[in-house]
Amino acid sequence: MVITIKPGTTEKGIQHVIDKIKELGFTPHISRGEERTIIGVVGENAIRARHTFEAMFIVESITPISKPYKLASRDFRKKDSLLKIKDVVIGGKKVVVMAGPCSVENKDMLLETAKMVKQAGACILRGGAFKPRTSPYSFQGLGEEGLKYLAEVSRITGLPVVTEAMDPRQLEIICSYADIIQIGARNMQNFDLLKEAGKQKKPILLKRGMASTVKELLMSAEYILSSGNYDVILCERGIRTFEDSTRFTLDITSVALIEILSHLPVVVDPSHGTGSRELVVSLSRAAVAAGADGLLLEVHPRPEEALSDGFQSVSFPIFQQLMEQIKKVAQAVGREV
Ligand code: PEP
Ligand code: MN
């Protein structure tokens, strides 16, 4: 349930409510707005305690949250959540483009790509150092060496970086180099990883599992939020369907649906979502039109030489065209790039 505190209530009054929530064995999640403070009370059967709080004169109202995901729900927060990563705001008017190679391959290609995507209008650099590959014989990523290149290129270009953590044991080191921690599709329901990610001080980009529903995605986000990290970005990256002419089926519907169900920002990955560079530009346009807060795109200076996902990586000229096209779509739907 959500407890809305009356405007003008003193800190002491708010603390009294918080102490009571803890005393009853629930966890308080405090959100201080311009006018009102709201406190989410989560825990099994939290709603049963509503009468205790209704009786307090500083409590304006109590709203039950009927959805199984509580803190991720629009019922918890009506306004869109805005995430600030250095100078970049995710969830606002600007559609944030995160672009870069699938894998960090070496420093030179990363720097070359970062400079190009920045010049074309991307705000965040992506690149995997720990790679979840289907085959154990495929390139597994450079590990910490890759993280070092990401941090160095970030310093040179000023672009914040997003990179994937596959295991709770990688979180500490990744947090020391990167600005956003990605949890990949294959790990969306790795609950230990989600709980540990919830203890970090860095935003988490949570990708939808390829066989997961939107509700399951929101429940996974709830793990991170309820562990104390409120900076979560959701990512639609395609799901498995009977359609086998594309790598996955990009579920554009989920973007519009998440906008209704949750206050969290949602970005779209048309690279993994389609698995084909011929389709990436069209699906980027579609994602922006559907209301995506950002795009996650694989870009490579020479896609045919890429060590992973070259077939779905766009070249620099195509990326430039893509950026030009999504600018027009963004404008048409009241956004900007
Ligand atoms: C990625 O973005 O590098 C990636 C591996 O994507 P996904 O987890 O969506 O397959
Ligand atoms: Mn990839």
mmCIF file of C-alpha atoms and ligand atoms in Angstrom:
data_model
loop_
_atom_site.group_PDB
_atom_site.id
_atom_site.type_symbol
_atom_site.label_atom_id
_atom_site.label_comp_id
_atom_site.label_asym_id
_atom_site.label_seq_id
_atom_site.Cartn_x
_atom_site.Cartn_y
_atom_site.Cartn_z
ATOM 1 C CA MET A 1 0.000 0.000 0.000
ATOM 2 C CA VAL A 2 1.003 3.627 -0.372
ATOM 3 C CA ILE A 3 0.742 6.016 2.542
ATOM 4 C CA THR A 4 0.417 9.642 1.478
ATOM 5 C CA ILE A 5 1.563 12.036 4.190
ATOM 6 C CA LYS A 6 -0.234 15.380 4.573
ATOM 7 C CA PRO A 7 1.688 18.360 3.146
ATOM 8 C CA GLY A 8 3.547 20.353 5.795
ATOM 9 C CA THR A 9 4.177 17.342 8.061
ATOM 10 C CA THR A 10 7.416 17.638 10.059
ATOM 11 C CA GLU A 11 10.347 15.242 9.634
ATOM 12 C CA LYS A 12 9.591 13.955 13.119
ATOM 13 C CA GLY A 13 6.065 13.062 12.055
ATOM 14 C CA ILE A 14 7.303 11.252 8.939
ATOM 15 C CA GLN A 15 9.881 9.381 11.023
ATOM 16 C CA HIS A 16 7.131 8.250 13.380
ATOM 17 C CA VAL A 17 5.297 6.619 10.457
ATOM 18 C CA ILE A 18 8.517 5.002 9.216
ATOM 19 C CA ASP A 19 9.283 3.602 12.670
ATOM 20 C CA LYS A 20 5.783 2.165 12.913
ATOM 21 C CA ILE A 21 6.118 0.471 9.509
ATOM 22 C CA LYS A 22 9.378 -1.162 10.614
ATOM 23 C CA GLU A 23 7.907 -2.143 13.979
ATOM 24 C CA LEU A 24 5.180 -4.054 12.140
ATOM 25 C CA GLY A 25 7.815 -5.947 10.147
ATOM 26 C CA PHE A 26 7.379 -4.182 6.786
ATOM 27 C CA THR A 27 9.842 -2.224 4.687
ATOM 28 C CA PRO A 28 9.210 1.484 4.059
ATOM 29 C CA HIS A 29 10.128 2.988 0.660
ATOM 30 C CA ILE A 30 10.095 6.750 0.881
ATOM 31 C CA SER A 31 9.535 9.053 -2.062
ATOM 32 C CA ARG A 32 9.717 12.786 -1.390
ATOM 33 C CA GLY A 33 7.824 14.831 -3.967
ATOM 34 C CA GLU A 34 7.667 18.612 -4.227
ATOM 35 C CA GLU A 35 4.486 18.790 -2.149
ATOM 36 C CA ARG A 36 3.932 15.420 -0.603
ATOM 37 C CA THR A 37 5.926 12.571 0.830
ATOM 38 C CA ILE A 38 4.631 9.158 -0.023
ATOM 39 C CA ILE A 39 5.730 5.959 1.665
ATOM 40 C CA GLY A 40 5.389 2.590 0.025
ATOM 41 C CA VAL A 41 4.836 -0.207 2.512
ATOM 42 C CA VAL A 42 5.790 -3.564 1.094
ATOM 43 C CA GLY A 43 5.787 -6.998 2.569
ATOM 44 C CA GLU A 44 3.342 -9.857 2.552
ATOM 45 C CA ASN A 45 -0.159 -8.694 3.484
ATOM 46 C CA ALA A 46 1.016 -5.128 4.172
ATOM 47 C CA ILE A 47 -2.520 -3.907 3.465
ATOM 48 C CA ARG A 48 -3.740 -5.571 6.663
ATOM 49 C CA ALA A 49 -1.939 -2.855 8.608
ATOM 50 C CA ARG A 50 -3.866 -0.071 6.889
ATOM 51 C CA HIS A 51 -6.039 0.724 9.919
ATOM 52 C CA THR A 52 -2.975 1.460 12.067
ATOM 53 C CA PHE A 53 -1.940 4.186 9.647
ATOM 54 C CA GLU A 54 -5.416 5.472 8.799
ATOM 55 C CA ALA A 55 -5.750 6.455 12.435
ATOM 56 C CA MET A 56 -2.733 8.786 12.271
ATOM 57 C CA PHE A 57 -3.715 12.420 11.728
ATOM 58 C CA ILE A 58 -0.665 13.184 9.554
ATOM 59 C CA VAL A 59 -1.742 10.509 7.071
ATOM 60 C CA GLU A 60 -3.715 11.968 4.182
ATOM 61 C CA SER A 61 -4.681 8.719 2.464
ATOM 62 C CA ILE A 62 -3.909 5.040 2.072
ATOM 63 C CA THR A 63 -3.936 3.489 -1.400
ATOM 64 C CA PRO A 64 -3.759 -0.267 -1.811
ATOM 65 C CA ILE A 65 -1.639 -1.510 -4.722
ATOM 66 C CA SER A 66 -3.479 -4.385 -6.296
ATOM 67 C CA LYS A 67 -0.685 -5.401 -8.683
ATOM 68 C CA PRO A 68 1.855 -8.020 -7.531
ATOM 69 C CA TYR A 69 4.638 -5.577 -8.431
ATOM 70 C CA LYS A 70 4.273 -2.716 -5.981
ATOM 71 C CA LEU A 71 7.168 -0.249 -6.204
ATOM 72 C CA ALA A 72 7.367 -0.687 -9.981
ATOM 73 C CA SER A 73 3.675 0.059 -10.376
ATOM 74 C CA ARG A 74 2.054 3.296 -11.564
ATOM 75 C CA ASP A 75 -0.084 3.027 -8.432
ATOM 76 C CA PHE A 76 3.038 3.670 -6.371
ATOM 77 C CA ARG A 77 4.234 6.630 -8.409
ATOM 78 C CA LYS A 78 1.938 8.461 -10.824
ATOM 79 C CA LYS A 79 4.673 10.541 -12.446
ATOM 80 C CA ASP A 80 7.320 9.037 -14.724
ATOM 81 C CA SER A 81 10.564 8.273 -12.935
ATOM 82 C CA LEU A 82 13.475 10.331 -14.207
ATOM 83 C CA LEU A 83 16.947 8.840 -13.945
ATOM 84 C CA LYS A 84 19.995 11.054 -14.053
ATOM 85 C CA ILE A 85 23.265 9.578 -15.252
ATOM 86 C CA LYS A 86 25.887 12.333 -15.299
ATOM 87 C CA ASP A 87 24.265 14.908 -17.632
ATOM 88 C CA VAL A 88 21.863 12.439 -19.248
ATOM 89 C CA VAL A 89 18.239 12.199 -18.129
ATOM 90 C CA ILE A 90 16.342 9.000 -18.967
ATOM 91 C CA GLY A 91 12.553 9.037 -18.834
ATOM 92 C CA GLY A 92 12.075 12.690 -19.806
ATOM 93 C CA LYS A 93 11.296 14.348 -23.121
ATOM 94 C CA LYS A 94 14.553 13.307 -24.733
ATOM 95 C CA VAL A 95 14.818 9.870 -26.305
ATOM 96 C CA VAL A 96 18.218 8.663 -25.107
ATOM 97 C CA VAL A 97 20.264 6.668 -27.588
ATOM 98 C CA MET A 98 22.730 4.164 -26.124
ATOM 99 C CA ALA A 99 24.985 2.832 -28.862
ATOM 100 C CA GLY A 100 28.202 0.938 -29.335
ATOM 101 C CA PRO A 101 29.569 -2.490 -30.157
ATOM 102 C CA CYS A 102 28.038 -5.724 -28.941
ATOM 103 C CA SER A 103 31.397 -6.600 -27.353
ATOM 104 C CA VAL A 104 34.356 -4.444 -26.467
ATOM 105 C CA GLU A 105 36.962 -5.921 -28.820
ATOM 106 C CA ASN A 106 39.897 -3.567 -28.303
ATOM 107 C CA LYS A 107 40.470 0.019 -27.259
ATOM 108 C CA ASP A 108 40.854 1.481 -30.741
ATOM 109 C CA MET A 109 37.573 0.156 -32.126
ATOM 110 C CA LEU A 110 35.759 1.218 -28.979
ATOM 111 C CA LEU A 111 37.122 4.750 -29.174
ATOM 112 C CA GLU A 112 36.425 4.967 -32.895
ATOM 113 C CA THR A 113 32.834 3.824 -32.343
ATOM 114 C CA ALA A 114 32.274 6.048 -29.310
ATOM 115 C CA LYS A 115 33.433 9.183 -31.134
ATOM 116 C CA MET A 116 31.227 8.398 -34.088
ATOM 117 C CA VAL A 117 28.056 7.577 -32.144
ATOM 118 C CA LYS A 118 28.544 10.676 -30.000
ATOM 119 C CA GLN A 119 28.935 12.871 -33.047
ATOM 120 C CA ALA A 120 25.712 11.378 -34.482
ATOM 121 C CA GLY A 121 23.789 12.153 -31.268
ATOM 122 C CA ALA A 122 24.098 9.130 -28.963
ATOM 123 C CA CYS A 123 24.342 10.020 -25.253
ATOM 124 C CA ILE A 124 25.511 6.720 -23.760
ATOM 125 C CA LEU A 125 28.098 4.172 -24.920
ATOM 126 C CA ARG A 126 27.237 0.473 -24.768
ATOM 127 C CA GLY A 127 29.708 -2.420 -24.911
ATOM 128 C CA GLY A 128 29.916 -5.863 -23.353
ATOM 129 C CA ALA A 129 32.992 -6.978 -21.426
ATOM 130 C CA PHE A 130 31.403 -10.103 -19.933
ATOM 131 C CA LYS A 131 29.432 -11.754 -22.718
ATOM 132 C CA PRO A 132 26.622 -14.320 -22.345
ATOM 133 C CA ARG A 133 27.298 -16.420 -25.454
ATOM 134 C CA THR A 134 25.216 -19.390 -26.555
ATOM 135 C CA SER A 135 28.366 -21.327 -27.426
ATOM 136 C CA PRO A 136 31.251 -21.755 -24.988
ATOM 137 C CA TYR A 137 33.575 -21.638 -28.028
ATOM 138 C CA SER A 138 32.448 -18.122 -29.037
ATOM 139 C CA PHE A 139 34.262 -14.958 -27.915
ATOM 140 C CA GLN A 140 33.453 -14.517 -24.220
ATOM 141 C CA GLY A 141 34.478 -10.866 -23.869
ATOM 142 C CA LEU A 142 37.622 -9.185 -22.546
ATOM 143 C CA GLY A 143 36.464 -9.139 -18.916
ATOM 144 C CA GLU A 144 38.195 -6.520 -16.756
ATOM 145 C CA GLU A 145 40.401 -5.391 -19.651
ATOM 146 C CA GLY A 146 37.200 -4.478 -21.516
ATOM 147 C CA LEU A 147 35.910 -2.561 -18.498
ATOM 148 C CA LYS A 148 39.150 -0.561 -18.413
ATOM 149 C CA TYR A 149 38.724 0.388 -22.070
ATOM 150 C CA LEU A 150 35.125 1.410 -21.407
ATOM 151 C CA ALA A 151 36.176 3.657 -18.526
ATOM 152 C CA GLU A 152 39.016 5.178 -20.544
ATOM 153 C CA VAL A 153 36.855 5.845 -23.594
ATOM 154 C CA SER A 154 34.182 7.287 -21.328
ATOM 155 C CA ARG A 155 36.771 9.680 -19.902
ATOM 156 C CA ILE A 156 37.928 10.745 -23.357
ATOM 157 C CA THR A 157 34.474 11.208 -24.898
ATOM 158 C CA GLY A 158 32.422 12.147 -21.824
ATOM 159 C CA LEU A 159 29.872 9.435 -22.672
ATOM 160 C CA PRO A 160 28.569 7.416 -19.690
ATOM 161 C CA VAL A 161 28.835 3.665 -20.275
ATOM 162 C CA VAL A 162 26.510 0.707 -19.875
ATOM 163 C CA THR A 163 27.849 -2.840 -19.634
ATOM 164 C CA GLU A 164 26.526 -6.231 -18.584
ATOM 165 C CA ALA A 165 26.984 -8.102 -15.313
ATOM 166 C CA MET A 166 26.272 -11.822 -15.562
ATOM 167 C CA ASP A 167 27.038 -12.786 -11.995
ATOM 168 C CA PRO A 168 26.694 -11.141 -8.556
ATOM 169 C CA ARG A 169 30.465 -11.561 -8.116
ATOM 170 C CA GLN A 170 31.094 -9.214 -11.065
ATOM 171 C CA LEU A 171 29.023 -6.348 -9.677
ATOM 172 C CA GLU A 172 31.656 -4.699 -7.522
ATOM 173 C CA ILE A 173 34.254 -4.489 -10.249
ATOM 174 C CA ILE A 174 31.740 -3.411 -12.912
ATOM 175 C CA CYS A 175 30.404 -0.678 -10.613
ATOM 176 C CA SER A 176 33.939 0.649 -10.250
ATOM 177 C CA TYR A 177 34.211 1.203 -14.038
ATOM 178 C CA ALA A 178 30.704 1.640 -15.505
ATOM 179 C CA ASP A 179 27.812 4.089 -15.075
ATOM 180 C CA ILE A 180 24.895 1.718 -15.751
ATOM 181 C CA ILE A 181 24.810 -2.003 -15.029
ATOM 182 C CA GLN A 182 23.005 -4.133 -17.587
ATOM 183 C CA ILE A 183 21.256 -7.334 -16.599
ATOM 184 C CA GLY A 184 20.779 -9.345 -19.751
ATOM 185 C CA ALA A 185 17.783 -11.266 -21.040
ATOM 186 C CA ARG A 186 19.256 -14.585 -19.924
ATOM 187 C CA ASN A 187 19.569 -13.323 -16.365
ATOM 188 C CA MET A 188 16.255 -11.527 -15.963
ATOM 189 C CA GLN A 189 15.163 -14.087 -13.412
ATOM 190 C CA ASN A 190 18.530 -14.627 -11.757
ATOM 191 C CA PHE A 191 17.081 -13.534 -8.435
ATOM 192 C CA ASP A 192 20.381 -13.485 -6.541
ATOM 193 C CA LEU A 193 21.808 -11.163 -9.193
ATOM 194 C CA LEU A 194 18.695 -8.951 -9.000
ATOM 195 C CA LYS A 195 18.904 -8.712 -5.212
ATOM 196 C CA GLU A 196 22.602 -7.809 -5.321
ATOM 197 C CA ALA A 197 21.936 -5.278 -8.102
ATOM 198 C CA GLY A 198 19.373 -3.765 -5.764
ATOM 199 C CA LYS A 199 22.132 -3.016 -3.263
ATOM 200 C CA GLN A 200 24.286 -1.106 -5.755
ATOM 201 C CA LYS A 201 24.416 2.651 -6.132
ATOM 202 C CA LYS A 202 24.353 2.519 -9.949
ATOM 203 C CA PRO A 203 21.289 2.445 -12.242
ATOM 204 C CA ILE A 204 20.315 -0.965 -13.577
ATOM 205 C CA LEU A 205 19.232 -1.598 -17.166
ATOM 206 C CA LEU A 206 17.058 -4.693 -16.912
ATOM 207 C CA LYS A 207 16.403 -6.553 -20.146
ATOM 208 C CA ARG A 208 13.279 -8.596 -20.677
ATOM 209 C CA GLY A 209 13.870 -12.332 -20.786
ATOM 210 C CA MET A 210 13.286 -13.806 -24.215
ATOM 211 C CA ALA A 211 10.546 -16.055 -22.820
ATOM 212 C CA SER A 212 9.228 -13.736 -20.127
ATOM 213 C CA THR A 213 5.980 -11.840 -19.878
ATOM 214 C CA VAL A 214 5.771 -8.118 -19.163
ATOM 215 C CA LYS A 215 4.446 -8.986 -15.708
ATOM 216 C CA GLU A 216 7.504 -11.152 -15.030
ATOM 217 C CA LEU A 217 9.754 -8.312 -16.187
ATOM 218 C CA LEU A 218 8.051 -5.970 -13.733
ATOM 219 C CA MET A 219 8.352 -8.559 -10.949
ATOM 220 C CA SER A 220 12.090 -8.772 -11.658
ATOM 221 C CA ALA A 221 12.319 -4.978 -11.485
ATOM 222 C CA GLU A 222 10.502 -5.233 -8.148
ATOM 223 C CA TYR A 223 13.376 -7.359 -6.795
ATOM 224 C CA ILE A 224 15.826 -4.546 -7.536
ATOM 225 C CA LEU A 225 13.555 -1.767 -6.257
ATOM 226 C CA SER A 226 12.609 -3.596 -3.071
ATOM 227 C CA SER A 227 16.303 -4.137 -2.325
ATOM 228 C CA GLY A 228 16.714 -0.346 -2.269
ATOM 229 C CA ASN A 229 17.846 0.618 -5.776
ATOM 230 C CA TYR A 230 15.116 2.755 -7.338
ATOM 231 C CA ASP A 231 17.049 3.512 -10.532
ATOM 232 C CA VAL A 232 15.820 0.853 -12.928
ATOM 233 C CA ILE A 233 15.486 1.136 -16.703
ATOM 234 C CA LEU A 234 13.440 -1.571 -18.403
ATOM 235 C CA CYS A 235 14.426 -2.873 -21.823
ATOM 236 C CA GLU A 236 12.310 -4.628 -24.451
ATOM 237 C CA ARG A 237 14.686 -6.757 -26.522
ATOM 238 C CA GLY A 238 12.417 -9.206 -28.326
ATOM 239 C CA ILE A 239 10.796 -12.466 -27.340
ATOM 240 C CA ARG A 240 10.592 -15.962 -28.751
ATOM 241 C CA THR A 241 7.482 -16.601 -30.818
ATOM 242 C CA PHE A 242 6.555 -19.052 -33.575
ATOM 243 C CA GLU A 243 8.006 -16.586 -36.079
ATOM 244 C CA ASP A 244 11.424 -17.873 -37.083
ATOM 245 C CA SER A 245 12.359 -15.519 -39.886
ATOM 246 C CA THR A 246 13.801 -13.060 -37.374
ATOM 247 C CA ARG A 247 16.031 -13.833 -34.374
ATOM 248 C CA PHE A 248 13.298 -12.657 -31.959
ATOM 249 C CA THR A 249 9.968 -10.872 -32.267
ATOM 250 C CA LEU A 250 10.297 -7.321 -31.007
ATOM 251 C CA ASP A 251 7.244 -6.765 -28.824
ATOM 252 C CA ILE A 252 6.464 -3.114 -29.482
ATOM 253 C CA THR A 253 3.187 -3.541 -27.614
ATOM 254 C CA SER A 254 5.153 -3.976 -24.401
ATOM 255 C CA VAL A 255 6.477 -0.422 -24.693
ATOM 256 C CA ALA A 256 3.004 1.118 -24.710
ATOM 257 C CA LEU A 257 1.835 -1.344 -22.059
ATOM 258 C CA ILE A 258 4.711 -0.644 -19.658
ATOM 259 C CA GLU A 259 3.987 3.071 -19.984
ATOM 260 C CA ILE A 260 0.538 2.335 -18.510
ATOM 261 C CA LEU A 261 1.630 -0.201 -15.883
ATOM 262 C CA SER A 262 4.821 1.364 -14.584
ATOM 263 C CA HIS A 263 6.517 4.702 -13.898
ATOM 264 C CA LEU A 264 9.914 3.235 -14.852
ATOM 265 C CA PRO A 265 11.570 4.304 -18.105
ATOM 266 C CA VAL A 266 11.570 1.780 -20.927
ATOM 267 C CA VAL A 267 14.089 1.492 -23.737
ATOM 268 C CA VAL A 268 14.061 -0.750 -26.796
ATOM 269 C CA ASP A 269 16.869 -2.855 -28.272
ATOM 270 C CA PRO A 270 16.016 -3.379 -31.962
ATOM 271 C CA SER A 271 19.439 -4.992 -32.585
ATOM 272 C CA HIS A 272 18.804 -8.135 -30.523
ATOM 273 C CA GLY A 273 15.061 -7.703 -31.054
ATOM 274 C CA THR A 274 15.348 -8.363 -34.770
ATOM 275 C CA GLY A 275 18.801 -9.910 -35.188
ATOM 276 C CA SER A 276 19.121 -8.301 -38.597
ATOM 277 C CA ARG A 277 20.742 -4.995 -39.492
ATOM 278 C CA GLU A 278 18.261 -4.524 -42.350
ATOM 279 C CA LEU A 279 15.442 -4.239 -39.803
ATOM 280 C CA VAL A 280 17.116 -2.146 -37.117
ATOM 281 C CA VAL A 281 16.340 1.268 -38.634
ATOM 282 C CA SER A 282 12.607 0.567 -39.159
ATOM 283 C CA LEU A 283 12.169 -0.916 -35.696
ATOM 284 C CA SER A 284 14.028 2.015 -34.128
ATOM 285 C CA ARG A 285 11.481 4.320 -35.733
ATOM 286 C CA ALA A 286 8.646 2.112 -34.480
ATOM 287 C CA ALA A 287 10.047 2.055 -30.927
ATOM 288 C CA VAL A 288 10.255 5.841 -30.758
ATOM 289 C CA ALA A 289 6.748 6.160 -32.193
ATOM 290 C CA ALA A 290 5.444 3.754 -29.527
ATOM 291 C CA GLY A 291 6.862 5.930 -26.753
ATOM 292 C CA ALA A 292 10.238 4.385 -25.917
ATOM 293 C CA ASP A 293 12.402 6.526 -23.639
ATOM 294 C CA GLY A 294 15.522 5.318 -25.389
ATOM 295 C CA LEU A 295 17.165 2.881 -27.769
ATOM 296 C CA LEU A 296 19.972 0.410 -27.193
ATOM 297 C CA LEU A 297 21.781 -0.166 -30.476
ATOM 298 C CA GLU A 298 24.701 -2.222 -31.689
ATOM 299 C CA VAL A 299 27.032 -0.213 -33.910
ATOM 300 C CA HIS A 300 30.352 -1.418 -35.307
ATOM 301 C CA PRO A 301 32.923 0.319 -37.533
ATOM 302 C CA ARG A 302 33.198 -2.852 -39.672
ATOM 303 C CA PRO A 303 30.204 -5.085 -38.828
ATOM 304 C CA GLU A 304 31.447 -7.943 -41.021
ATOM 305 C CA GLU A 305 34.549 -8.218 -38.783
ATOM 306 C CA ALA A 306 32.705 -8.037 -35.435
ATOM 307 C CA LEU A 307 33.580 -10.706 -32.861
ATOM 308 C CA SER A 308 29.898 -10.974 -31.870
ATOM 309 C CA ASP A 309 26.533 -10.031 -33.385
ATOM 310 C CA GLY A 310 27.988 -8.475 -36.545
ATOM 311 C CA PHE A 311 24.899 -9.457 -38.566
ATOM 312 C CA GLN A 312 22.728 -7.192 -36.435
ATOM 313 C CA SER A 313 25.242 -4.367 -35.931
ATOM 314 C CA VAL A 314 24.802 -1.269 -38.051
ATOM 315 C CA SER A 315 27.671 0.545 -39.748
ATOM 316 C CA PHE A 316 28.441 4.218 -39.113
ATOM 317 C CA PRO A 317 26.605 5.557 -42.205
ATOM 318 C CA ILE A 318 23.488 3.527 -41.363
ATOM 319 C CA PHE A 319 23.633 4.721 -37.751
ATOM 320 C CA GLN A 320 23.742 8.311 -38.963
ATOM 321 C CA GLN A 321 20.688 7.729 -41.138
ATOM 322 C CA LEU A 322 18.923 6.050 -38.236
ATOM 323 C CA MET A 323 19.556 9.059 -35.999
ATOM 324 C CA GLU A 324 18.220 11.445 -38.629
ATOM 325 C CA GLN A 325 15.083 9.357 -39.060
ATOM 326 C CA ILE A 326 14.288 8.935 -35.376
ATOM 327 C CA LYS A 327 14.691 12.683 -34.850
ATOM 328 C CA LYS A 328 11.722 13.221 -37.166
ATOM 329 C CA VAL A 329 9.645 10.501 -35.481
ATOM 330 C CA ALA A 330 10.472 11.872 -32.045
ATOM 331 C CA GLN A 331 9.335 15.316 -33.099
ATOM 332 C CA ALA A 332 6.072 13.896 -34.438
ATOM 333 C CA VAL A 333 5.263 12.342 -31.043
ATOM 334 C CA GLY A 334 6.299 15.324 -28.933
ATOM 335 C CA ARG A 335 9.756 14.061 -28.023
ATOM 336 C CA GLU A 336 13.290 14.942 -29.056
ATOM 337 C CA VAL A 337 16.507 13.019 -29.686
HETATM 338 C C1 PEP B 1 23.509 -7.380 -25.041
HETATM 339 O O1 PEP B 1 22.801 -6.361 -25.064
HETATM 340 O O2 PEP B 1 24.728 -7.344 -25.133
HETATM 341 C C2 PEP B 1 22.866 -8.699 -24.911
HETATM 342 C C3 PEP B 1 23.578 -9.805 -24.723
HETATM 343 O O3 PEP B 1 21.526 -8.670 -25.021
HETATM 344 P P1 PEP B 1 20.392 -9.695 -24.486
HETATM 345 O O4 PEP B 1 20.686 -9.945 -23.045
HETATM 346 O O5 PEP B 1 19.133 -8.919 -24.709
HETATM 347 O O6 PEP B 1 20.486 -10.913 -25.351
HETATM 348 MN MN MN B 2 24.901 -8.462 -28.905
#
